[in-house]
XYZ file of N, CA, C and O in Angstrom:
740
model
N 0.841 -1.180 0.000
C 0.000 0.000 0.000
C 0.880 1.235 0.000
O 1.840 1.306 0.745
N 0.536 2.173 -0.836
C 1.277 3.421 -0.907
C 0.759 4.348 0.172
O -0.437 4.568 0.301
N 1.667 4.890 0.981
C 1.249 5.788 2.055
C 0.864 7.133 1.472
O 1.260 7.481 0.358
N 0.070 7.933 2.212
C -0.346 9.232 1.711
C 0.837 10.114 1.308
O 0.739 10.873 0.353
N 1.972 9.987 1.985
C 3.123 10.813 1.634
C 3.759 10.369 0.321
O 4.525 11.109 -0.289
N 3.432 9.151 -0.143
C 3.990 8.635 -1.390
C 3.030 8.765 -2.568
O 3.286 8.215 -3.634
N 1.929 9.486 -2.383
C 0.921 9.595 -3.430
C 1.481 10.200 -4.721
O 1.022 9.876 -5.804
N 2.477 11.068 -4.604
C 3.032 11.714 -5.795
C 3.576 10.684 -6.780
O 3.497 10.885 -7.995
N 4.090 9.546 -6.288
C 4.635 8.536 -7.198
C 3.554 7.862 -8.032
O 3.857 7.216 -9.027
N 2.304 8.020 -7.655
C 1.199 7.433 -8.409
C 0.793 8.290 -9.604
O 0.039 7.843 -10.469
N 1.278 9.525 -9.654
C 0.896 10.444 -10.714
C 1.130 9.814 -12.083
O 2.187 9.235 -12.341
N 0.111 9.916 -12.932
C 0.229 9.390 -14.279
C -1.111 9.024 -14.865
O -2.160 9.216 -14.246
N -1.060 8.499 -16.075
C -2.261 8.067 -16.789
C -2.345 6.552 -16.748
O -1.352 5.857 -16.983
N -3.545 6.073 -16.471
C -3.796 4.645 -16.315
C -4.935 4.220 -17.235
O -5.851 4.986 -17.497
N -4.873 2.969 -17.674
C -5.950 2.363 -18.446
C -6.572 1.268 -17.589
O -5.855 0.433 -17.017
N -7.895 1.274 -17.509
C -8.587 0.246 -16.741
C -8.390 -1.099 -17.427
O -8.568 -1.232 -18.641
N -7.995 -2.096 -16.656
C -7.743 -3.442 -17.152
C -9.039 -4.257 -17.058
O -9.432 -4.668 -15.962
N -9.718 -4.504 -18.189
C -11.002 -5.205 -18.128
C -10.895 -6.655 -17.651
O -11.867 -7.218 -17.169
N -9.709 -7.243 -17.754
C -9.523 -8.620 -17.306
C -9.469 -8.741 -15.782
O -9.651 -9.831 -15.238
N -9.196 -7.630 -15.107
C -9.059 -7.645 -13.655
C -9.935 -6.595 -12.980
O -9.657 -6.177 -11.857
N -10.978 -6.168 -13.682
C -11.903 -5.166 -13.172
C -13.313 -5.717 -13.268
O -13.651 -6.417 -14.219
N -14.142 -5.383 -12.287
C -15.551 -5.771 -12.317
C -16.400 -4.515 -12.187
O -16.201 -3.720 -11.259
N -17.321 -4.336 -13.131
C -18.317 -3.274 -13.067
C -19.642 -3.992 -12.853
O -20.134 -4.677 -13.756
N -20.193 -3.896 -11.669
C -21.370 -4.686 -11.337
C -22.528 -3.862 -10.812
O -22.436 -2.647 -10.648
N -23.622 -4.554 -10.559
C -24.811 -3.913 -10.009
C -25.622 -4.928 -9.217
O -25.498 -6.145 -9.404
N -26.464 -4.399 -8.333
C -27.370 -5.217 -7.528
C -28.712 -4.509 -7.522
O -28.778 -3.299 -7.270
N -29.793 -5.249 -7.797
C -31.143 -4.685 -7.768
C -32.080 -5.659 -7.051
O -31.913 -6.874 -7.149
N -33.056 -5.110 -6.369
C -34.048 -5.922 -5.664
C -34.998 -6.553 -6.678
O -35.414 -5.911 -7.634
N -35.322 -7.846 -6.468
C -36.213 -8.594 -7.359
C -37.363 -9.172 -6.555
O -37.135 -9.819 -5.521
N -38.584 -8.919 -7.005
C -39.810 -9.449 -6.388
C -39.932 -9.079 -4.913
O -40.602 -9.778 -4.163
N -39.265 -8.037 -4.514
C -39.332 -7.506 -3.154
C -38.710 -8.436 -2.098
O -38.714 -8.116 -0.928
N -38.165 -9.591 -2.516
C -37.675 -10.546 -1.523
C -36.225 -10.979 -1.724
O -35.632 -11.549 -0.821
N -35.669 -10.761 -2.922
C -34.293 -11.179 -3.176
C -33.570 -10.092 -3.955
O -34.159 -9.076 -4.314
N -32.315 -10.353 -4.246
C -31.528 -9.433 -5.055
C -30.988 -10.174 -6.272
O -30.666 -11.350 -6.206
N -30.906 -9.462 -7.372
C -30.258 -9.975 -8.577
C -28.951 -9.213 -8.729
O -28.920 -7.985 -8.645
N -27.877 -9.957 -8.926
C -26.563 -9.360 -9.149
C -26.176 -9.572 -10.602
O -26.502 -10.592 -11.194
N -25.479 -8.596 -11.137
C -25.025 -8.722 -12.508
C -23.787 -7.887 -12.728
O -23.294 -7.222 -11.812
N -23.303 -7.927 -13.949
C -22.127 -7.133 -14.289
C -22.175 -6.791 -15.763
O -22.981 -7.316 -16.524
N -21.288 -5.894 -16.138
C -21.075 -5.554 -17.540
C -19.707 -6.107 -17.907
O -18.723 -5.856 -17.215
N -19.658 -6.860 -18.991
C -18.429 -7.558 -19.355
C -17.564 -6.819 -20.367
O -16.417 -7.209 -20.570
N -18.102 -5.773 -21.001
C -17.332 -5.016 -21.986
C -17.344 -3.544 -21.626
O -18.409 -2.917 -21.588
N -16.167 -3.016 -21.372
C -16.027 -1.610 -20.991
C -14.587 -1.200 -21.206
O -13.690 -2.031 -21.349
N -14.381 0.097 -21.221
C -13.024 0.647 -21.279
C -13.024 1.950 -20.508
O -14.055 2.610 -20.380
N -11.874 2.273 -19.986
C -11.805 3.503 -19.215
C -10.388 3.927 -18.942
O -9.432 3.153 -19.121
N -10.268 5.164 -18.527
C -8.979 5.738 -18.183
C -9.087 6.484 -16.863
O -10.162 6.945 -16.475
N -7.955 6.569 -16.201
C -7.856 7.322 -14.948
C -6.590 8.164 -15.040
O -5.529 7.654 -15.414
N -6.714 9.445 -14.725
C -5.535 10.293 -14.589
C -5.390 10.582 -13.099
O -6.323 11.088 -12.470
N -4.251 10.223 -12.539
C -3.986 10.456 -11.119
C -2.983 11.589 -10.985
O -1.913 11.550 -11.592
N -3.355 12.589 -10.208
C -2.417 13.640 -9.835
C -2.176 13.473 -8.336
O -3.014 13.853 -7.516
N -1.059 12.842 -7.998
C -0.753 12.537 -6.607
C -0.475 13.752 -5.756
O -0.567 13.688 -4.530
N -0.141 14.879 -6.383
C 0.117 16.108 -5.630
C -1.150 16.914 -5.401
O -1.263 17.622 -4.404
N -2.096 16.819 -6.328
C -3.329 17.595 -6.229
C -4.490 16.727 -6.699
O -4.779 16.662 -7.902
N -5.142 16.081 -5.762
C -6.221 15.138 -6.074
C -7.281 15.767 -6.971
O -7.820 15.101 -7.854
N -7.566 17.038 -6.787
C -8.606 17.710 -7.571
C -8.281 17.730 -9.064
O -9.185 17.888 -9.890
N -7.019 17.565 -9.422
C -6.627 17.540 -10.830
C -6.654 16.125 -11.414
O -6.262 15.923 -12.562
N -7.110 15.154 -10.637
C -7.271 13.791 -11.134
C -8.594 13.688 -11.883
O -9.481 14.538 -11.726
N -8.740 12.645 -12.710
C -9.974 12.466 -13.471
C -10.163 10.992 -13.838
O -9.226 10.208 -13.769
N -11.389 10.667 -14.229
C -11.704 9.293 -14.635
C -12.801 9.312 -15.684
O -13.700 10.161 -15.638
N -12.711 8.376 -16.632
C -13.743 8.188 -17.655
C -13.981 6.703 -17.843
O -13.034 5.916 -17.802
N -15.237 6.351 -18.070
C -15.612 4.955 -18.253
C -16.709 4.864 -19.306
O -17.668 5.646 -19.264
N -16.555 3.941 -20.244
C -17.586 3.671 -21.246
C -17.915 2.184 -21.178
O -17.031 1.334 -21.294
N -19.201 1.895 -20.975
C -19.688 0.522 -20.823
C -20.567 0.180 -22.015
O -21.423 0.984 -22.408
N -20.398 -1.004 -22.596
C -21.275 -1.483 -23.666
C -22.525 -2.073 -23.005
O -22.453 -3.094 -22.310
N -23.664 -1.441 -23.219
C -24.919 -1.872 -22.585
C -25.241 -3.322 -22.926
O -25.760 -4.064 -22.089
N -24.910 -3.750 -24.146
C -25.227 -5.122 -24.577
C -24.453 -6.166 -23.803
O -24.793 -7.350 -23.848
N -23.429 -5.761 -23.073
C -22.604 -6.735 -22.352
C -23.153 -7.072 -20.968
O -22.508 -7.773 -20.197
N -24.372 -6.617 -20.677
C -24.975 -6.903 -19.373
C -25.100 -8.410 -19.182
O -25.427 -9.147 -20.109
N -24.802 -8.876 -17.967
C -24.776 -10.314 -17.705
C -25.271 -10.584 -16.288
O -24.614 -10.234 -15.316
N -26.455 -11.201 -16.200
C -26.997 -11.602 -14.900
C -27.065 -13.120 -14.775
O -27.736 -13.635 -13.897
N -26.412 -13.822 -15.692
C -26.377 -15.286 -15.744
C -27.743 -15.887 -16.075
O -28.032 -17.024 -15.744
N -28.600 -15.086 -16.733
C -29.901 -15.576 -17.174
C -30.192 -14.907 -18.518
O -30.444 -13.702 -18.574
N -30.144 -15.682 -19.603
C -30.258 -15.125 -20.957
C -31.575 -14.388 -21.182
O -31.594 -13.324 -21.810
N -32.686 -14.937 -20.680
C -33.983 -14.269 -20.864
C -34.009 -12.916 -20.149
O -34.462 -11.916 -20.708
N -33.537 -12.904 -18.913
C -33.506 -11.639 -18.159
C -32.573 -10.650 -18.841
O -32.899 -9.463 -18.981
N -31.399 -11.112 -19.277
C -30.451 -10.214 -19.950
C -31.075 -9.614 -21.208
O -30.912 -8.422 -21.478
N -31.800 -10.424 -21.961
C -32.481 -9.923 -23.156
C -33.502 -8.848 -22.806
O -33.616 -7.833 -23.500
N -34.238 -9.056 -21.717
C -35.220 -8.059 -21.289
C -34.519 -6.772 -20.841
O -34.961 -5.670 -21.165
N -33.398 -6.911 -20.128
C -32.663 -5.725 -19.672
C -32.084 -4.922 -20.841
O -31.939 -3.708 -20.754
N -31.782 -5.585 -21.946
C -31.262 -4.890 -23.137
C -32.375 -4.181 -23.914
O -32.110 -3.309 -24.727
N -33.625 -4.558 -23.675
C -34.761 -4.048 -24.451
C -35.116 -2.604 -24.054
O -34.550 -2.032 -23.122
N -36.110 -2.070 -24.771
C -36.574 -0.707 -24.487
C -37.182 -0.565 -23.098
O -37.290 0.547 -22.588
N -37.584 -1.676 -22.473
C -38.121 -1.606 -21.107
C -37.056 -1.133 -20.114
O -37.387 -0.529 -19.094
N -35.793 -1.432 -20.409
C -34.723 -1.085 -19.474
C -33.648 -0.241 -20.157
O -33.765 0.974 -20.219
N -32.594 -0.834 -20.670
C -31.443 -0.075 -21.179
C -31.608 0.450 -22.602
O -30.840 1.323 -23.014
N -32.558 -0.053 -23.356
C -32.802 0.405 -24.731
C -31.487 0.476 -25.504
O -31.154 1.476 -26.118
N -30.749 -0.629 -25.469
C -29.383 -0.617 -25.992
C -29.273 -0.348 -27.478
O -28.246 0.126 -27.933
N -30.320 -0.600 -28.246
C -30.224 -0.283 -29.673
C -30.157 1.224 -29.892
O -29.466 1.693 -30.786
N -30.882 1.981 -29.086
C -30.844 3.445 -29.185
C -29.713 4.040 -28.349
O -29.199 5.110 -28.677
N -29.351 3.368 -27.271
C -28.328 3.870 -26.339
C -27.327 2.749 -26.054
O -27.386 2.108 -24.996
N -26.425 2.492 -26.981
C -25.530 1.339 -26.839
C -24.476 1.492 -25.744
O -23.857 0.509 -25.356
N -24.283 2.721 -25.229
C -23.241 2.934 -24.220
C -23.797 3.600 -22.964
O -24.696 4.430 -23.039
N -23.214 3.214 -21.865
C -23.412 3.875 -20.577
C -22.077 4.542 -20.285
O -21.026 3.904 -20.409
N -22.092 5.817 -19.920
C -20.823 6.513 -19.709
C -20.773 7.191 -18.342
O -21.802 7.539 -17.763
N -19.551 7.352 -17.862
C -19.294 8.138 -16.651
C -18.068 8.989 -16.914
O -17.049 8.484 -17.400
N -18.171 10.278 -16.608
C -17.038 11.195 -16.715
C -16.961 12.003 -15.433
O -17.926 12.683 -15.070
N -15.832 11.921 -14.769
C -15.686 12.635 -13.503
C -15.661 14.143 -13.733
O -15.205 14.624 -14.769
N -16.189 14.854 -12.747
C -16.132 16.320 -12.738
C -15.354 16.821 -11.531
O -14.912 17.959 -11.512
N -15.187 15.946 -10.523
C -14.458 16.326 -9.313
C -14.010 15.068 -8.582
O -14.765 14.104 -8.483
N -12.784 15.090 -8.103
C -12.292 14.014 -7.240
C -11.731 14.674 -5.993
O -10.879 15.554 -6.077
N -12.247 14.248 -4.840
C -11.849 14.868 -3.574
C -11.412 13.796 -2.588
O -12.097 12.788 -2.403
N -10.283 14.022 -1.967
C -9.790 13.114 -0.926
C -10.667 13.283 0.312
O -10.939 14.391 0.740
N -11.110 12.154 0.885
C -11.962 12.202 2.074
C -11.310 11.547 3.281
O -11.850 11.615 4.380
N -10.176 10.894 3.080
C -9.466 10.228 4.166
C -8.110 9.779 3.670
O -7.708 10.083 2.544
N -7.413 9.029 4.497
C -6.067 8.589 4.141
C -6.048 7.792 2.838
O -5.158 7.957 2.017
N -7.048 6.927 2.648
C -7.087 6.112 1.434
C -8.468 6.112 0.785
O -8.832 5.197 0.066
N -9.250 7.166 1.043
C -10.598 7.255 0.481
C -10.774 8.534 -0.321
O -10.173 9.563 -0.014
N -11.625 8.414 -1.348
C -11.871 9.515 -2.271
C -13.338 9.510 -2.671
O -13.935 8.450 -2.794
N -13.899 10.678 -2.894
C -15.213 10.792 -3.517
C -14.986 11.192 -4.962
O -14.351 12.216 -5.235
N -15.501 10.388 -5.874
C -15.408 10.690 -7.296
C -16.810 11.109 -7.742
O -17.739 10.300 -7.733
N -16.951 12.360 -8.106
C -18.230 12.907 -8.560
C -18.152 13.090 -10.064
O -17.114 13.504 -10.595
N -19.259 12.780 -10.738
C -19.249 12.942 -12.180
C -20.605 12.748 -12.792
O -21.616 12.577 -12.101
N -20.614 12.768 -14.110
C -21.841 12.645 -14.886
C -21.993 11.217 -15.384
O -21.180 10.733 -16.174
N -23.064 10.560 -14.917
C -23.411 9.210 -15.350
C -24.541 9.333 -16.365
O -25.564 9.967 -16.074
N -24.350 8.739 -17.555
C -25.370 8.794 -18.596
C -25.855 7.384 -18.900
O -25.069 6.510 -19.261
N -27.160 7.181 -18.718
C -27.835 5.919 -18.994
C -29.074 6.257 -19.818
O -29.836 7.158 -19.443
N -29.272 5.578 -20.936
C -30.442 5.826 -21.807
C -30.530 7.281 -22.240
O -31.616 7.831 -22.382
N -29.404 7.937 -22.414
C -29.398 9.323 -22.858
C -29.705 10.331 -21.775
O -29.764 11.528 -22.039
N -29.895 9.874 -20.537
C -30.180 10.764 -19.408
C -28.926 10.870 -18.554
O -28.352 9.857 -18.148
N -28.514 12.095 -18.280
C -27.309 12.321 -17.493
C -27.682 12.859 -16.122
O -28.466 13.805 -16.008
N -27.129 12.232 -15.104
C -27.323 12.658 -13.718
C -25.960 12.734 -13.043
O -25.064 11.940 -13.341
N -25.827 13.649 -12.111
C -24.602 13.768 -11.322
C -24.658 12.746 -10.195
O -25.662 12.641 -9.494
N -23.593 11.950 -10.051
C -23.501 10.972 -8.968
C -22.138 11.100 -8.291
O -21.172 11.555 -8.901
N -22.093 10.702 -7.042
C -20.836 10.649 -6.296
C -20.606 9.216 -5.862
O -21.496 8.579 -5.295
N -19.402 8.729 -6.149
C -19.041 7.353 -5.800
C -17.889 7.405 -4.802
O -16.805 7.875 -5.142
N -18.111 6.962 -3.572
C -17.000 6.861 -2.618
C -16.099 5.684 -3.007
O -16.592 4.579 -3.223
N -14.805 5.939 -3.127
C -13.833 4.906 -3.481
C -12.799 4.747 -2.379
O -12.463 5.718 -1.698
N -12.294 3.534 -2.249
C -11.154 3.252 -1.379
C -9.992 2.835 -2.266
O -10.147 1.988 -3.155
N -8.845 3.456 -2.040
C -7.628 3.088 -2.749
C -7.123 1.801 -2.121
O -6.854 1.744 -0.920
N -7.022 0.735 -2.915
C -6.639 -0.576 -2.400
C -5.141 -0.828 -2.473
O -4.654 -1.788 -1.894
N -4.421 0.021 -3.200
C -2.979 -0.126 -3.224
C -2.389 -0.037 -4.612
O -3.083 0.138 -5.616
N -1.045 -0.167 -4.634
C -0.271 -0.104 -5.865
C 0.694 -1.270 -5.843
O 1.228 -1.629 -4.790
N 0.909 -1.880 -7.018
C 1.833 -3.011 -7.107
C 2.396 -3.086 -8.519
O 1.794 -2.589 -9.475
N 3.537 -3.727 -8.639
C 4.096 -4.049 -9.945
C 3.835 -5.532 -10.160
O 4.225 -6.367 -9.342
N 3.136 -5.858 -11.266
C 2.784 -7.253 -11.517
C 3.986 -8.001 -12.122
O 5.018 -7.391 -12.431
N 3.897 -9.322 -12.285
C 5.018 -10.106 -12.820
C 5.453 -9.719 -14.233
O 6.512 -10.120 -14.687
N 4.624 -8.925 -14.930
C 4.954 -8.506 -16.287
C 5.558 -7.102 -16.325
O 5.750 -6.539 -17.396
N 5.806 -6.537 -15.143
C 6.419 -5.214 -15.051
C 5.445 -4.055 -15.118
O 5.863 -2.903 -15.161
N 4.130 -4.345 -15.119
C 3.122 -3.284 -15.155
C 2.904 -2.700 -13.771
O 2.723 -3.442 -12.807
N 2.897 -1.393 -13.678
C 2.541 -0.716 -12.436
C 1.019 -0.601 -12.399
O 0.409 -0.047 -13.310
N 0.421 -1.170 -11.358
C -1.039 -1.217 -11.228
C -1.488 -0.488 -9.978
O -0.792 -0.492 -8.966
N -2.700 0.086 -10.066
C -3.365 0.620 -8.882
C -4.745 -0.019 -8.806
O -5.307 -0.428 -9.824
N -5.274 -0.110 -7.593
C -6.590 -0.695 -7.400
C -7.480 0.194 -6.568
O -7.018 0.839 -5.615
N -8.752 0.241 -6.954
C -9.768 1.014 -6.243
C -11.034 0.182 -6.144
O -11.328 -0.609 -7.041
N -11.789 0.375 -5.070
C -13.109 -0.230 -4.953
C -14.079 0.825 -4.476
O -13.736 1.664 -3.636
N -15.299 0.784 -5.031
C -16.313 1.740 -4.616
C -17.692 1.279 -5.005
O -17.861 0.360 -5.818
N -18.684 1.929 -4.422
C -20.070 1.642 -4.791
C -20.935 2.846 -4.459
O -20.584 3.667 -3.601
N -22.049 2.928 -5.162
C -23.028 3.983 -4.900
C -24.399 3.454 -5.287
O -24.513 2.506 -6.064
N -25.429 4.071 -4.754
C -26.801 3.672 -5.055
C -27.457 4.760 -5.894
O -27.374 5.948 -5.556
N -28.086 4.347 -6.980
C -28.841 5.273 -7.824
C -30.295 4.826 -7.867
O -30.613 3.686 -7.532
N -31.160 5.727 -8.308
C -32.550 5.387 -8.555
C -32.708 5.255 -10.064
O -32.508 6.226 -10.802
N -33.046 4.071 -10.535
C -33.137 3.822 -11.973
C -34.174 4.710 -12.637
O -34.028 5.085 -13.807
N -35.207 5.118 -11.896
C -36.243 6.007 -12.442
C -35.650 7.343 -12.881
O -36.115 7.949 -13.843
N -34.598 7.792 -12.184
C -33.948 9.059 -12.527
C -33.322 9.020 -13.916
O -33.024 10.070 -14.497
N -33.098 7.823 -14.451
C -32.486 7.642 -15.766
C -33.499 7.167 -16.808
O -33.123 6.681 -17.870
N -34.781 7.285 -16.486
C -35.821 6.904 -17.438
C -36.061 5.415 -17.545
O -36.728 4.957 -18.472
N -35.537 4.638 -16.600
C -35.744 3.186 -16.597
C -36.927 2.932 -15.662
O -36.768 2.785 -14.458
N -38.132 2.904 -16.241
C -39.352 2.908 -15.430
C -40.165 1.618 -15.467
O -41.116 1.469 -14.724
N -39.827 0.663 -16.341
C -40.645 -0.539 -16.471
C -40.749 -1.259 -15.135
O -39.795 -1.343 -14.367
N -41.925 -1.811 -14.869
C -42.134 -2.627 -13.680
C -43.388 -3.461 -13.866
O -44.141 -3.244 -14.819
N -43.611 -4.389 -12.970
C -44.813 -5.219 -12.982
C -45.272 -5.395 -11.543
O -44.464 -5.707 -10.664
N -46.573 -5.185 -11.285
C -47.086 -5.367 -9.921
C -47.119 -6.851 -9.545
O -47.278 -7.717 -10.408
N -46.945 -7.108 -8.262
C -47.008 -8.473 -7.752
C -48.353 -8.709 -7.079
O -48.917 -7.795 -6.460
N -48.875 -9.927 -7.167
C -50.148 -10.267 -6.520
C -50.112 -10.002 -5.029
O -51.110 -9.635 -4.420
N -48.948 -10.207 -4.424
C -48.812 -10.059 -2.976
C -48.511 -8.620 -2.559
O -48.296 -8.342 -1.393
N -48.523 -7.712 -3.521
C -48.196 -6.311 -3.248
C -46.763 -6.027 -3.649
O -45.935 -6.924 -3.760
N -46.485 -4.790 -3.899
C -45.150 -4.414 -4.325
C -44.973 -4.602 -5.825
O -45.939 -4.800 -6.566
N -43.723 -4.552 -6.246
C -43.409 -4.630 -7.677
C -42.275 -5.621 -7.909
O -41.555 -6.002 -6.986
N -42.103 -6.005 -9.173
C -41.105 -7.000 -9.539
C -39.672 -6.487 -9.392
O -38.795 -7.206 -8.941
N -39.428 -5.221 -9.769
C -38.074 -4.679 -9.780
C -37.998 -3.444 -8.879
O -38.778 -2.503 -9.048
N -37.047 -3.443 -7.954
C -36.855 -2.284 -7.089
C -36.282 -1.107 -7.863
O -35.622 -1.276 -8.895
N -36.543 0.101 -7.377
C -36.031 1.303 -8.040
C -34.560 1.557 -7.742
O -33.847 2.112 -8.563
N -34.101 1.161 -6.566
C -32.713 1.428 -6.184
C -31.793 0.365 -6.776
O -32.065 -0.831 -6.688
N -30.704 0.832 -7.364
C -29.704 -0.055 -7.953
C -28.350 0.331 -7.364
O -27.964 1.501 -7.400
N -27.657 -0.639 -6.803
C -26.312 -0.398 -6.280
C -25.327 -0.671 -7.414
O -25.344 -1.747 -8.013
N -24.498 0.318 -7.714
C -23.440 0.161 -8.705
C -22.153 -0.166 -7.975
O -21.814 0.494 -6.986
N -21.432 -1.186 -8.437
C -20.215 -1.658 -7.769
C -19.027 -1.581 -8.725
O -19.136 -1.991 -9.879
N -17.904 -1.084 -8.215
C -16.703 -0.925 -9.024
C -15.511 -1.534 -8.298
O -15.187 -1.117 -7.192
N -14.892 -2.520 -8.914
C -13.642 -3.108 -8.429
C -12.653 -2.928 -9.570
O -12.717 -3.639 -10.571
N -11.778 -1.941 -9.432
C -10.973 -1.460 -10.565
C -9.499 -1.757 -10.382
O -8.915 -1.450 -9.347
N -8.909 -2.339 -11.418
C -7.478 -2.482 -11.527
C -7.069 -1.710 -12.777
O -7.616 -1.924 -13.864
N -6.126 -0.773 -12.618
C -5.697 0.053 -13.740
C -4.189 -0.006 -13.905
O -3.448 -0.056 -12.918
N -3.748 -0.020 -15.149
C -2.340 -0.153 -15.486
C -1.794 1.202 -15.920
O -2.361 1.867 -16.791
N -0.662 1.577 -15.322
C -0.022 2.852 -15.658
C 0.547 2.791 -17.067
O 1.196 1.822 -17.452
N 0.285 3.840 -17.829
C 0.795 3.949 -19.192
C 2.156 4.641 -19.183
O 2.386 5.557 -18.401
N 3.068 4.212 -20.053
C 4.395 4.811 -20.065
C 4.404 6.105 -20.836
O 3.552 6.448 -21.566
C-alpha cells in the first residue's frame, strides 16, 4: 500500500484493465431477493495527480449489450426498451467532474453518469486498495467503490405489480466498481 506521503509517485495516466476489473450492479427482485449482474465489456482511463487530487480524473464507457446476470432471458429483457434500450443507447458513460480526498485512502469521485441518454450527477466513494508491480512489469493501482442510484432518474421505469403487493423490480440499484488500472508509459 502506498502511504499518503507517497501519493506523488502514483501520478500518471492509467488504463482500466477489463480482465481484472468488475463493473457490477445489484437490484431488488420481487421484493424478496436481489439480482446481481455485471457488464463484461467496458473501457476507461484514470488520470492520477498525486500532488493535487482535484486535478485527477476518470472516464468509463460501458457497452450496454454486455450486461450479464447469468440468465439469458432476463439479460435480453434488460437490453430491451423496457430497461437499457441498448439499440438506441448502446453505451453507458461516466465522466468525472471532481475528485476529492476524504481520508487517508478514500476519495469521492463525482461525475456525470449517462444511462439511456439521461445524465445525472452521482458521487461514488472509493477506497484506494494499493499499488503493485505485476510479474509482467506493469505498475497497477486498485480502487473499490459503490453507490446507489434510482433507476427512475435515468428513465428506466418498467415494472410489474405483484399479486402479494409491491413490484417486480426495485427502483434502487447499487453500482459496484472493483478497478485495476495499469499505468501507461
